[in-house]
Amino acid sequence: MKLYYKLICFAVFCTVSISCKKYLDIVPDNVGTLEYAFRNRNEAENYLFGCYSTMQQLADVTKNPGFTTSSEIIYPILQTRFFDEAGFNLIRGIQTPADPILNYWSGNNTQSMYKAIRRCNIMLENIDEPIDLKEPEKKRWIAEVKFLKAFYHYYLIRMYGPVVLIKENNPTDVNIEATKRKRATLDESFEYVLSLMNEAIPDLPPVIENQTREFGRITKFMAMSLKAEMLATAASPLFNGNPDYANFKDKDGRNLFPVAYDADKWKDAADACKAAIEECEAQGLKLNKEVPTTNVAEASDEMKGVLVLQTTITRRWEENPELIWALNYGFNYQGYTIPKLTSKAVSMANTYPSNWAVPISTTELFYTSNGVPINEDKNWDYADRFTPLPGDAANKHYIKQDYQTAKAHFNREKRFYAGLAFDGGIWFGNGKTKESEAYHVEARSQFAVAGPKSLNSTNITGYWPKKLVNYLTNMDESFTPADFKIPLIRLAGLYLLYAEALNEAQGPSAEVFKYLDMVRERAGLKGVQESWTAYSKNPGKPETKEGLRQIIHQERRIELCFEGQSGWDLRRWKELQGVLSRPLQGWNITEEDAASYYRPQTVLIPVFGLKDYLWPIQTFDVIVNENLTQNPYW
C-alpha cells in the first residue's frame, strides 16, 4: 500500500535525522523548505503523510498507557533489554515529574504530540500553495489534518487533562512571552477537539475506494466513532465533576476541571455512538463471525467458535468486517506472547522470549460458560478453583484430556480459551491444521527444560495472551509470524460504548441489552438478563443502573482485553487505582508437580496512587513557562 510505505519511509527518515527540523531538509541549497514542501500536489501529499506519521507510531503497544498500565500483562524486569519496557514499569511506581515515562507532552521523542500538532498547523497554513491541488481533494486533506489535530490534542487530554490548545502556530518573530501559553480548561479542551471533528467529518470519504493507494487513511465512520469515544471520555467520572480535582486551578484562579457533574454529557455520548454505529453499518461493517478456513483442515464447532474470536483482531484489516480503525504498522511482539510448544521452539527462547505474562486477576475477569462472573455463578466452584483436575471429555476442545490443570480452567466462556494460553490448554495452529493433532501448552515442563534461571521460555505467571498471536503464526525450527494490526476501534467496542453511555444517560433499557447481547451472542453466551436470572447469585443486578454499569464495565474488559483499551477505560472510570491496589499473582512456576504449581504467588505489587490518574508535566516545562500549571499531587 502506497500510504503504508510512505509512512514507513517518513518514520525512518525522522528517526535518523539529527533534529526535528531535518525531515524537511530534502531540497537543494538556497531553496526555502516550506516553499519546496508545498510547491505542488505530490510534495504536499508527502507532507500530509508526515502529519499522519506520529499517529502511526502509536501502533507500538509498549508505548500505549492503555496497554501497559491496564494490569492485563506483566513484563518482568530482565537483564537483557529486548525493547524499551519503560511503559510496563509505570505500574511499579517509578513515574516522576523530572523525567516522565511516556512523555507525550514535550521532549525530543518522535511521539511528541505538540510537534505533531505544529506539523498539522503548517499543513493547514500552506494548503492553498500547491496550484495543481484540486478543490475536492483539498477539502478532504483539510478534513484529514483536522482529524489528526483533534486526535493529537485528545491523546494529551486523556493523559494530562486540561491541555494547551495550539489552534495556530506562533509566528517566527513572536515575542517570547506570547509563547508561554496557559492550559485551557478541561471543558474548553474537549470543546475544541470536538469542534475540529465536527468540521472534519462532512468532508471525509465514506469509504476508501482505492485501497491499493489509500488504505489506512481516515474515513467518515472512523471519525464519527472517535468522536463518540471522545464524548464518552468527557462524560466519564475522571473528567465529569471529579471531586478530586475540585480545587485544581491555574495561576489566575480559574477552575481547570468542571466542578459539577453534567448528566447531559452521557446523552451526547450516546447520541454520537448511535450515529457512528449507523454510519458504520451503512458502510457494511458488522461483527466478525466468519470461521477462518486457511490452514483449518479439521476442527469441531467448539474450536471454530474459538477461532472466530481469535481472528476478530488477528484477521487482516482489509478482510475484517468489524475493524473500524487500526494503524498501518503491525503488532511486532508475537514472539513475546506465544508459548514454546515444541522442543525446538524452547531453544529459541533467548531470541524470542515468551515472557509477556498475564496475571491471575486478568484471567478471572472472564465469565463461566454460563455467561456470568466466576464469583457469581451459583453452579461454578469458585472456592476450589485452584485445585488441579485432569482434563475431561466435556472440556476436550479446550483442555488436553487427562492433563492435570487448575479447576479454574474448566467450564469457562469461549473468550477465555480464545484469549489465554495456560498449562494444559489446547493450542490450535502453529503449523497444525487438524484439531486432533493440535498442541497443548505444558508450562510446567517448559520451565523444567529451560532451567530455573530462565524466564525467556516460560513467564512469571504461567499465562500467555493468546489473543495476541495469529493462529497462522508458527514457532518451531524458525519463527514465522503472521502479521496483524491491533484495533484502535472495532464495532464490538462501539456497541459496548453505546450500551455504557445509554445506561448512564437513562438506566437499563431494551436498547442497552440489545447491544450488549449482540456482543455476547458472538461469544456463544445467552443474553445478560437470561444469564443473570438463571445462573447468578445476584439475579437482579442487571435491573439497576449501578448493577448494569458493573456488568458493562466487565464486558468491555473481557471483549477488549489485550487491545490497549482497558487501561484507558479503567482510567476514565476512576477504577484503575482499585485494580492496582491488589498484588498481581501467578502460579508457582518453579514447581513441576501440579499440586505445588497451582498455588498463587505474588509476582508484582503495583504502585498506583490518586496522582497517577494524570501524567505529570515535565518539571523543565513548568519552570520555563511560568504560566503552565502542574497537575495535582505532583
PDB file of N, CA, C and O in Angstrom, residues 1 76 117 119 121 236 259 286 318 393 415 421 487:
ATOM      1  N   MET A   1       0.841  -1.185   0.000  1.00  0.00           N
ATOM      2  CA  MET A   1       0.000   0.000   0.000  1.00  0.00           C
ATOM      3  C   MET A   1       0.878   1.237   0.000  1.00  0.00           C
ATOM      4  O   MET A   1       1.815   1.343   0.786  1.00  0.00           O
ATOM      5  N   PRO A  76       8.378  -8.836  33.004  1.00  0.00           N
ATOM      6  CA  PRO A  76       9.405  -8.914  34.049  1.00  0.00           C
ATOM      7  C   PRO A  76      10.608  -8.047  33.715  1.00  0.00           C
ATOM      8  O   PRO A  76      10.923  -7.814  32.545  1.00  0.00           O
ATOM      9  N   ILE A 117       1.140  18.368  16.325  1.00  0.00           N
ATOM     10  CA  ILE A 117       0.124  19.406  16.149  1.00  0.00           C
ATOM     11  C   ILE A 117       0.680  20.574  15.339  1.00  0.00           C
ATOM     12  O   ILE A 117       0.012  21.100  14.438  1.00  0.00           O
ATOM     13  N   ARG A 119       2.979  20.431  13.141  1.00  0.00           N
ATOM     14  CA  ARG A 119       3.080  19.968  11.761  1.00  0.00           C
ATOM     15  C   ARG A 119       1.719  20.079  11.056  1.00  0.00           C
ATOM     16  O   ARG A 119       1.635  20.495   9.894  1.00  0.00           O
ATOM     17  N   ASN A 121      -0.667  22.167  11.812  1.00  0.00           N
ATOM     18  CA  ASN A 121      -0.931  23.590  11.582  1.00  0.00           C
ATOM     19  C   ASN A 121      -0.194  24.115  10.353  1.00  0.00           C
ATOM     20  O   ASN A 121      -0.731  24.919   9.579  1.00  0.00           O
ATOM     21  N   SER A 236     -17.168  10.674  31.460  1.00  0.00           N
ATOM     22  CA  SER A 236     -16.782   9.656  32.437  1.00  0.00           C
ATOM     23  C   SER A 236     -16.323  10.271  33.761  1.00  0.00           C
ATOM     24  O   SER A 236     -15.940  11.436  33.824  1.00  0.00           O
ATOM     25  N   VAL A 259     -16.521  21.596  38.062  1.00  0.00           N
ATOM     26  CA  VAL A 259     -16.754  21.289  39.476  1.00  0.00           C
ATOM     27  C   VAL A 259     -18.041  20.503  39.683  1.00  0.00           C
ATOM     28  O   VAL A 259     -18.229  19.883  40.738  1.00  0.00           O
ATOM     29  N   LYS A 286     -19.815  -5.015  10.222  1.00  0.00           N
ATOM     30  CA  LYS A 286     -20.614  -5.933  11.032  1.00  0.00           C
ATOM     31  C   LYS A 286     -19.672  -6.736  11.908  1.00  0.00           C
ATOM     32  O   LYS A 286     -18.450  -6.737  11.700  1.00  0.00           O
ATOM     33  N   GLU A 318      -7.991  -5.512   5.938  1.00  0.00           N
ATOM     34  CA  GLU A 318      -8.725  -5.372   4.686  1.00  0.00           C
ATOM     35  C   GLU A 318      -9.883  -6.370   4.583  1.00  0.00           C
ATOM     36  O   GLU A 318     -10.835  -6.137   3.824  1.00  0.00           O
ATOM     37  N   ALA A 393     -13.811 -35.073  29.219  1.00  0.00           N
ATOM     38  CA  ALA A 393     -14.424 -35.107  27.892  1.00  0.00           C
ATOM     39  C   ALA A 393     -15.233 -33.850  27.613  1.00  0.00           C
ATOM     40  O   ALA A 393     -15.282 -33.363  26.476  1.00  0.00           O
ATOM     41  N   ARG A 415     -14.322 -16.856  25.086  1.00  0.00           N
ATOM     42  CA  ARG A 415     -13.313 -15.791  25.027  1.00  0.00           C
ATOM     43  C   ARG A 415     -12.153 -16.075  25.969  1.00  0.00           C
ATOM     44  O   ARG A 415     -11.035 -15.596  25.745  1.00  0.00           O
ATOM     45  N   ALA A 421      -3.547 -18.552  26.912  1.00  0.00           N
ATOM     46  CA  ALA A 421      -2.857 -19.836  26.871  1.00  0.00           C
ATOM     47  C   ALA A 421      -2.445 -20.177  28.299  1.00  0.00           C
ATOM     48  O   ALA A 421      -1.973 -19.318  29.038  1.00  0.00           O
ATOM     49  N   PRO A 487      -6.480  -3.320  16.794  1.00  0.00           N
ATOM     50  CA  PRO A 487      -7.511  -2.312  16.536  1.00  0.00           C
ATOM     51  C   PRO A 487      -7.406  -1.119  17.484  1.00  0.00           C
ATOM     52  O   PRO A 487      -7.061  -1.276  18.656  1.00  0.00           O
TER      53      PRO A 487
END
